[in-house]
mmCIF file of C-alpha atoms and ligand atoms in Angstrom:
data_model
loop_
_atom_site.group_PDB
_atom_site.id
_atom_site.type_symbol
_atom_site.label_atom_id
_atom_site.label_comp_id
_atom_site.label_asym_id
_atom_site.label_seq_id
_atom_site.Cartn_x
_atom_site.Cartn_y
_atom_site.Cartn_z
ATOM 1 C CA MET O 11 56.251 -8.664 4.781
ATOM 2 C CA ALA O 12 52.601 -9.147 3.962
ATOM 3 C CA GLU O 13 51.602 -8.537 0.349
ATOM 4 C CA LEU O 14 48.363 -6.942 1.516
ATOM 5 C CA GLU O 15 47.938 -5.306 4.899
ATOM 6 C CA LEU O 16 44.716 -3.752 6.133
ATOM 7 C CA SER O 17 44.996 -1.788 9.372
ATOM 8 C CA GLY O 18 41.865 -0.626 11.174
ATOM 9 C CA VAL O 19 39.933 -0.146 7.943
ATOM 10 C CA SER O 20 36.413 1.252 8.252
ATOM 11 C CA LYS O 21 33.740 2.376 5.808
ATOM 12 C CA VAL O 22 30.625 4.386 6.556
ATOM 13 C CA TYR O 23 27.792 5.208 4.168
ATOM 14 C CA GLY O 24 25.951 8.115 5.761
ATOM 15 C CA ALA O 25 25.224 6.870 9.274
ATOM 16 C CA PHE O 26 25.682 3.196 8.341
ATOM 17 C CA ASN O 27 28.885 1.358 9.301
ATOM 18 C CA ALA O 28 29.531 -1.048 6.427
ATOM 19 C CA LEU O 29 33.007 -2.007 7.757
ATOM 20 C CA ARG O 30 34.408 -1.569 11.266
ATOM 21 C CA ASP O 31 38.061 -1.792 12.247
ATOM 22 C CA VAL O 32 39.114 -4.466 9.752
ATOM 23 C CA SER O 33 42.744 -5.523 10.237
ATOM 24 C CA LEU O 34 44.144 -8.324 8.158
ATOM 25 C CA GLN O 35 47.372 -9.521 6.560
ATOM 26 C CA ILE O 36 47.462 -11.557 3.375
ATOM 27 C CA ALA O 37 50.763 -13.118 2.346
ATOM 28 C CA ASP O 38 52.387 -12.917 -1.065
ATOM 29 C CA GLY O 39 50.940 -15.699 -3.258
ATOM 30 C CA GLU O 40 48.137 -16.545 -0.865
ATOM 31 C CA PHE O 41 44.613 -17.393 -2.074
ATOM 32 C CA ALA O 42 42.370 -15.595 0.427
ATOM 33 C CA VAL O 43 38.594 -15.930 0.281
ATOM 34 C CA PHE O 44 36.147 -13.516 1.944
ATOM 35 C CA VAL O 45 32.891 -15.187 2.960
ATOM 36 C CA GLY O 46 29.893 -14.180 5.051
ATOM 37 C CA PRO O 47 26.175 -13.449 4.791
ATOM 38 C CA SER O 48 24.776 -11.032 2.217
ATOM 39 C CA GLY O 49 25.394 -7.437 3.302
ATOM 40 C CA CYS O 50 28.320 -8.264 5.636
ATOM 41 C CA GLY O 51 30.680 -6.023 3.662
ATOM 42 C CA LYS O 52 32.584 -8.443 1.382
ATOM 43 C CA SER O 53 32.185 -6.436 -1.836
ATOM 44 C CA THR O 54 32.768 -3.170 -0.018
ATOM 45 C CA LEU O 55 36.073 -4.450 1.361
ATOM 46 C CA LEU O 56 37.167 -5.628 -2.084
ATOM 47 C CA ARG O 57 36.273 -2.239 -3.593
ATOM 48 C CA LEU O 58 38.334 -0.467 -0.924
ATOM 49 C CA ILE O 59 41.337 -2.707 -1.692
ATOM 50 C CA ALA O 60 40.852 -2.022 -5.418
ATOM 51 C CA GLY O 61 40.697 1.716 -4.775
ATOM 52 C CA LEU O 62 37.250 1.965 -6.373
ATOM 53 C CA ASP O 63 35.870 3.489 -3.179
ATOM 54 C CA PRO O 64 37.777 5.502 -0.518
ATOM 55 C CA VAL O 65 38.189 4.199 3.051
ATOM 56 C CA SER O 66 36.522 6.172 5.844
ATOM 57 C CA GLY O 67 39.361 5.284 8.208
ATOM 58 C CA GLY O 68 42.423 3.077 8.479
ATOM 59 C CA ARG O 69 45.189 2.159 6.088
ATOM 60 C CA ILE O 70 45.717 -0.183 3.127
ATOM 61 C CA ALA O 71 49.247 -1.224 2.127
ATOM 62 C CA ILE O 72 50.350 -3.437 -0.765
ATOM 63 C CA GLY O 73 53.895 -4.794 -0.884
ATOM 64 C CA GLY O 74 54.768 -2.507 2.011
ATOM 65 C CA ASN O 75 53.635 0.650 0.174
ATOM 66 C CA ASP O 76 50.784 2.770 1.466
ATOM 67 C CA MET O 77 47.961 2.660 -1.098
ATOM 68 C CA THR O 78 45.314 4.430 0.973
ATOM 69 C CA ALA O 79 45.384 7.681 -1.009
ATOM 70 C CA ARG O 80 45.984 6.106 -4.440
ATOM 71 C CA GLN O 81 43.352 5.786 -7.163
ATOM 72 C CA ALA O 82 42.465 2.379 -8.625
ATOM 73 C CA GLY O 83 44.720 2.845 -11.680
ATOM 74 C CA GLN O 84 47.707 3.497 -9.420
ATOM 75 C CA ARG O 85 47.383 0.253 -7.458
ATOM 76 C CA PRO O 86 49.025 -3.052 -8.505
ATOM 77 C CA VAL O 87 45.674 -4.857 -8.576
ATOM 78 C CA ALA O 88 43.249 -6.111 -11.231
ATOM 79 C CA MET O 89 39.594 -6.796 -10.558
ATOM 80 C CA VAL O 90 37.277 -9.416 -12.063
ATOM 81 C CA PHE O 91 33.565 -8.752 -11.640
ATOM 82 C CA GLN O 92 30.553 -11.046 -11.355
ATOM 83 C CA ASN O 93 28.962 -9.605 -14.514
ATOM 84 C CA TYR O 94 32.261 -9.798 -16.516
ATOM 85 C CA ALA O 95 31.963 -6.107 -17.560
ATOM 86 C CA LEU O 96 33.107 -6.797 -21.152
ATOM 87 C CA TYR O 97 32.719 -4.299 -23.997
ATOM 88 C CA PRO O 98 30.109 -5.845 -26.320
ATOM 89 C CA HIS O 99 31.177 -3.980 -29.462
ATOM 90 C CA MET O 100 34.812 -5.116 -29.117
ATOM 91 C CA SER O 101 36.347 -8.461 -30.073
ATOM 92 C CA VAL O 102 37.824 -10.785 -27.464
ATOM 93 C CA PHE O 103 41.279 -9.572 -28.517
ATOM 94 C CA GLU O 104 40.299 -5.919 -28.076
ATOM 95 C CA ASN O 105 38.676 -6.601 -24.711
ATOM 96 C CA ILE O 106 41.789 -8.318 -23.381
ATOM 97 C CA ALA O 107 44.059 -5.654 -24.921
ATOM 98 C CA PHE O 108 42.098 -2.751 -23.460
ATOM 99 C CA PRO O 109 44.166 -2.128 -20.284
ATOM 100 C CA LEU O 110 47.368 -2.284 -22.363
ATOM 101 C CA GLN O 111 45.964 0.215 -24.894
ATOM 102 C CA MET O 112 45.267 2.527 -21.945
ATOM 103 C CA GLU O 113 48.933 2.208 -20.963
ATOM 104 C CA ARG O 114 49.914 3.046 -24.587
ATOM 105 C CA ARG O 115 51.979 -0.104 -24.957
ATOM 106 C CA THR O 116 53.410 -0.956 -28.384
ATOM 107 C CA LYS O 117 51.435 -3.102 -30.859
ATOM 108 C CA ASP O 118 53.958 -5.958 -30.630
ATOM 109 C CA ASP O 119 53.897 -5.829 -26.874
ATOM 110 C CA ILE O 120 50.098 -5.917 -26.838
ATOM 111 C CA LYS O 121 49.950 -8.836 -29.287
ATOM 112 C CA ARG O 122 52.401 -10.832 -27.211
ATOM 113 C CA GLU O 123 50.686 -10.188 -23.877
ATOM 114 C CA VAL O 124 47.192 -10.878 -25.260
ATOM 115 C CA SER O 125 48.377 -14.151 -26.865
ATOM 116 C CA ARG O 126 49.939 -15.267 -23.606
ATOM 117 C CA ALA O 127 46.835 -14.449 -21.547
ATOM 118 C CA ALA O 128 44.488 -16.025 -24.121
ATOM 119 C CA GLU O 129 46.569 -19.176 -24.051
ATOM 120 C CA ILE O 130 46.371 -19.354 -20.252
ATOM 121 C CA VAL O 131 42.549 -19.112 -20.303
ATOM 122 C CA GLN O 132 42.234 -21.310 -23.426
ATOM 123 C CA LEU O 133 40.711 -18.713 -25.719
ATOM 124 C CA SER O 134 43.427 -18.550 -28.382
ATOM 125 C CA THR O 135 40.985 -19.599 -31.134
ATOM 126 C CA ARG O 136 38.276 -17.087 -30.161
ATOM 127 C CA LEU O 137 40.206 -13.825 -30.313
ATOM 128 C CA GLN O 138 38.230 -12.382 -33.239
ATOM 129 C CA ASP O 139 34.789 -13.182 -31.792
ATOM 130 C CA ARG O 140 32.513 -10.709 -30.049
ATOM 131 C CA PRO O 141 31.558 -11.577 -26.429
ATOM 132 C CA ALA O 142 27.954 -12.275 -27.516
ATOM 133 C CA LYS O 143 29.161 -15.385 -29.384
ATOM 134 C CA LEU O 144 30.757 -16.860 -26.264
ATOM 135 C CA SER O 145 29.369 -18.966 -23.431
ATOM 136 C CA GLY O 146 29.178 -17.540 -19.903
ATOM 137 C CA GLY O 147 32.294 -19.436 -18.877
ATOM 138 C CA GLN O 148 34.214 -18.157 -21.898
ATOM 139 C CA ARG O 149 33.120 -14.590 -21.169
ATOM 140 C CA GLN O 150 34.409 -14.888 -17.636
ATOM 141 C CA ARG O 151 37.699 -16.221 -19.025
ATOM 142 C CA VAL O 152 37.966 -13.089 -21.193
ATOM 143 C CA ALA O 153 37.524 -10.967 -18.071
ATOM 144 C CA ILE O 154 40.210 -13.034 -16.313
ATOM 145 C CA ALA O 155 42.572 -12.659 -19.290
ATOM 146 C CA ARG O 156 42.000 -8.900 -19.235
ATOM 147 C CA ALA O 157 43.151 -8.960 -15.593
ATOM 148 C CA ILE O 158 46.145 -11.225 -16.370
ATOM 149 C CA VAL O 159 47.660 -8.851 -18.976
ATOM 150 C CA ARG O 160 48.055 -6.185 -16.316
ATOM 151 C CA LYS O 161 50.351 -8.540 -14.363
ATOM 152 C CA PRO O 162 48.913 -7.387 -11.060
ATOM 153 C CA GLY O 163 50.448 -8.287 -7.737
ATOM 154 C CA ILE O 164 46.939 -9.036 -6.502
ATOM 155 C CA PHE O 165 43.901 -10.370 -8.352
ATOM 156 C CA LEU O 166 40.614 -9.200 -6.834
ATOM 157 C CA MET O 167 37.608 -11.320 -7.766
ATOM 158 C CA ASP O 168 34.040 -10.496 -6.764
ATOM 159 C CA GLU O 169 31.827 -13.588 -7.088
ATOM 160 C CA PRO O 170 33.261 -14.333 -10.542
ATOM 161 C CA LEU O 171 31.458 -17.681 -10.877
ATOM 162 C CA SER O 172 28.041 -16.906 -9.460
ATOM 163 C CA ASN O 173 26.407 -16.294 -12.861
ATOM 164 C CA LEU O 174 27.472 -19.718 -14.140
ATOM 165 C CA ASP O 175 25.577 -22.996 -13.903
ATOM 166 C CA ALA O 176 26.703 -25.636 -11.400
ATOM 167 C CA ALA O 177 28.713 -27.789 -13.836
ATOM 168 C CA LEU O 178 30.571 -24.829 -15.264
ATOM 169 C CA ARG O 179 31.205 -23.452 -11.765
ATOM 170 C CA MET O 180 32.929 -26.691 -10.831
ATOM 171 C CA GLU O 181 35.070 -26.576 -13.988
ATOM 172 C CA MET O 182 35.985 -22.927 -13.423
ATOM 173 C CA ARG O 183 36.875 -23.578 -9.759
ATOM 174 C CA ALA O 184 39.505 -26.032 -10.957
ATOM 175 C CA GLU O 185 40.705 -23.571 -13.613
ATOM 176 C CA LEU O 186 41.082 -20.757 -11.112
ATOM 177 C CA THR O 187 43.046 -23.011 -8.771
ATOM 178 C CA GLN O 188 45.357 -23.914 -11.683
ATOM 179 C CA LEU O 189 45.654 -20.276 -12.693
ATOM 180 C CA HIS O 190 46.692 -19.373 -9.163
ATOM 181 C CA ARG O 191 49.341 -22.129 -9.154
ATOM 182 C CA ARG O 192 50.656 -21.111 -12.546
ATOM 183 C CA LEU O 193 50.881 -17.363 -11.895
ATOM 184 C CA GLY O 194 51.740 -17.552 -8.195
ATOM 185 C CA SER O 195 49.886 -14.256 -7.654
ATOM 186 C CA THR O 196 48.023 -13.222 -4.561
ATOM 187 C CA MET O 197 44.254 -13.750 -4.882
ATOM 188 C CA VAL O 198 41.523 -12.061 -2.892
ATOM 189 C CA TYR O 199 38.266 -13.700 -3.776
ATOM 190 C CA VAL O 200 34.726 -12.897 -2.610
ATOM 191 C CA THR O 201 32.010 -15.533 -2.605
ATOM 192 C CA HIS O 202 28.913 -16.593 -0.711
ATOM 193 C CA ASP O 203 29.498 -20.181 -1.904
ATOM 194 C CA GLN O 204 30.915 -22.351 0.919
ATOM 195 C CA LEU O 205 32.181 -24.965 -1.506
ATOM 196 C CA GLU O 206 34.165 -22.400 -3.494
ATOM 197 C CA ALA O 207 35.719 -21.146 -0.275
ATOM 198 C CA MET O 208 36.539 -24.635 1.019
ATOM 199 C CA THR O 209 38.023 -25.910 -2.240
ATOM 200 C CA MET O 210 40.013 -22.871 -3.367
ATOM 201 C CA ALA O 211 41.137 -20.952 -0.273
ATOM 202 C CA ASP O 212 44.488 -21.131 1.469
ATOM 203 C CA ARG O 213 42.791 -18.973 4.076
ATOM 204 C CA ILE O 214 39.181 -18.014 4.654
ATOM 205 C CA VAL O 215 38.192 -14.663 6.159
ATOM 206 C CA VAL O 216 34.694 -14.729 7.635
ATOM 207 C CA LEU O 217 33.025 -11.320 7.765
ATOM 208 C CA ASN O 218 29.894 -10.560 9.746
ATOM 209 C CA GLY O 219 28.221 -7.203 10.241
ATOM 210 C CA GLY O 220 31.218 -5.369 8.800
ATOM 211 C CA ARG O 221 33.738 -7.037 11.135
ATOM 212 C CA VAL O 222 36.209 -9.885 10.747
ATOM 213 C CA GLU O 223 34.652 -12.735 12.704
ATOM 214 C CA GLN O 224 37.131 -15.536 11.974
ATOM 215 C CA VAL O 225 40.259 -16.170 9.925
ATOM 216 C CA GLY O 226 41.718 -19.591 9.224
ATOM 217 C CA ALA O 227 42.590 -22.371 6.820
ATOM 218 C CA PRO O 228 39.526 -24.231 5.481
ATOM 219 C CA MET O 229 40.156 -27.273 7.710
ATOM 220 C CA GLU O 230 40.567 -25.130 10.836
ATOM 221 C CA LEU O 231 37.253 -23.403 10.228
ATOM 222 C CA TYR O 232 35.607 -26.687 9.325
ATOM 223 C CA HIS O 233 36.658 -28.260 12.621
ATOM 224 C CA ASN O 234 35.867 -25.168 14.738
ATOM 225 C CA PRO O 235 32.788 -23.666 13.086
HETATM 226 P P1 ADP C 22 28.226 -8.107 0.620
HETATM 227 O O1 ADP C 22 29.137 -7.974 -0.541
HETATM 228 O O2 ADP C 22 28.825 -8.829 1.775
HETATM 229 O O3 ADP C 22 26.889 -8.664 0.251
HETATM 230 P P2 ADP C 22 28.299 -5.242 0.531
HETATM 231 O O4 ADP C 22 29.722 -4.932 0.766
HETATM 232 O O5 ADP C 22 27.794 -5.161 -0.873
HETATM 233 O O6 ADP C 22 27.955 -6.646 1.187
HETATM 234 O O7 ADP C 22 27.414 -4.248 1.409
HETATM 235 C C1 ADP C 22 27.603 -4.092 2.795
HETATM 236 C C2 ADP C 22 26.550 -3.162 3.328
HETATM 237 O O8 ADP C 22 26.840 -1.840 2.895
HETATM 238 C C3 ADP C 22 25.150 -3.482 2.843
HETATM 239 O O9 ADP C 22 24.253 -3.234 3.909
HETATM 240 C C4 ADP C 22 24.947 -2.517 1.694
HETATM 241 O O10 ADP C 22 23.579 -2.202 1.524
HETATM 242 C C5 ADP C 22 25.737 -1.320 2.174
HETATM 243 N N1 ADP C 22 26.252 -0.540 1.041
HETATM 244 C C6 ADP C 22 27.121 -0.963 0.101
HETATM 245 N N2 ADP C 22 27.405 -0.007 -0.778
HETATM 246 C C7 ADP C 22 26.688 1.082 -0.380
HETATM 247 C C8 ADP C 22 26.531 2.420 -0.874
HETATM 248 N N3 ADP C 22 27.187 2.829 -1.976
HETATM 249 N N4 ADP C 22 25.718 3.228 -0.199
HETATM 250 C C9 ADP C 22 25.063 2.832 0.902
HETATM 251 N N5 ADP C 22 25.160 1.600 1.424
HETATM 252 C C10 ADP C 22 25.955 0.731 0.793
HETATM 253 P P1 ADP C 23 26.769 -7.243 -4.373
HETATM 254 O O1 ADP C 23 25.582 -7.919 -3.744
HETATM 255 O O2 ADP C 23 27.371 -8.005 -5.507
HETATM 256 O O3 ADP C 23 27.749 -6.771 -3.361
HETATM 257 P P2 ADP C 23 25.102 -4.953 -4.606
HETATM 258 O O4 ADP C 23 23.958 -5.202 -5.539
HETATM 259 O O5 ADP C 23 24.951 -5.055 -3.146
HETATM 260 O O6 ADP C 23 26.269 -5.922 -5.093
HETATM 261 O O7 ADP C 23 25.741 -3.546 -4.921
HETATM 262 C C1 ADP C 23 25.937 -3.080 -6.227
HETATM 263 C C2 ADP C 23 26.324 -1.609 -6.174
HETATM 264 O O8 ADP C 23 25.338 -0.864 -5.448
HETATM 265 C C3 ADP C 23 27.642 -1.356 -5.458
HETATM 266 O O9 ADP C 23 28.324 -0.329 -6.145
HETATM 267 C C4 ADP C 23 27.260 -0.905 -4.068
HETATM 268 O O10 ADP C 23 28.230 -0.019 -3.536
HETATM 269 C C5 ADP C 23 25.939 -0.197 -4.329
HETATM 270 N N1 ADP C 23 25.024 -0.336 -3.178
HETATM 271 C C6 ADP C 23 24.777 -1.450 -2.475
HETATM 272 N N2 ADP C 23 23.926 -1.218 -1.463
HETATM 273 C C7 ADP C 23 23.603 0.101 -1.556
HETATM 274 C C8 ADP C 23 22.773 0.968 -0.795
HETATM 275 N N3 ADP C 23 22.087 0.525 0.267
HETATM 276 N N4 ADP C 23 22.680 2.252 -1.168
HETATM 277 C C9 ADP C 23 23.384 2.693 -2.228
HETATM 278 N N5 ADP C 23 24.188 1.938 -2.982
HETATM 279 C C10 ADP C 23 24.299 0.651 -2.649
#
């Protein structure tokens, strides 16, 4: 059974077809990367999977369960955004704890989960700092830790590294690959960076004009461009 199954998914904005008949299966634990030119529908597709935007047609299933009618909070996914979307007035601890506070988890539970996530992203010593005191890479790690505490079946990442400089991007690529190995979760990752796609993906999904143009392992696509 596929962890994520999209069947004939479409999205229209007014008269504009942003996605047309997208069907795709992503296996449990797979690192899938959506690539394609600007405006091809990558972010839109991720938002539909997240439940942040409703589909215009088709069906989205996760772990065999139909998610199409469910709101974002009712889906086993966690999203990491390009701009980190941290709360500036909260500490790193409070930012990471936020989804658990929303779930009204106990204090002990929250402390334990935040410590574990902070350790994974190497921020254990920065928990009392505000985001403004952190580097761009550290801020993105906070956003990743905030996703980790939710223990999602699927991590959704929308260009999480594109605001970082080249050296930091390279470092974070390696960290994300390690994170994926350690957690074993399914990743759906959007980028316009070929190198990110080639180095991190188990499978690359090429979108063009709102359609799936090609799907394959990095080496397959590299040899049959
Ligand atoms: P990508 O992430 O591949 O750059 P997007 O998914 O952001 O592409 O956008 C796909 C197309 O849909 C673009 O032409 C964009 O302008 C359009 N689009 C996205 N969101 C909206 C919206 N809320 N209203 C109207 N058009 C939109
Ligand atoms: P990205 O390039 O990272 O996909 P965009 O800047 O295209 O992000 O989109 C940011 C937000 O604006 C999204 O919520 C998207 O749905 C919305 N948006 C994008 N294109 C349009 C559009 N043509 N009309 C209205 N909203 C849009």
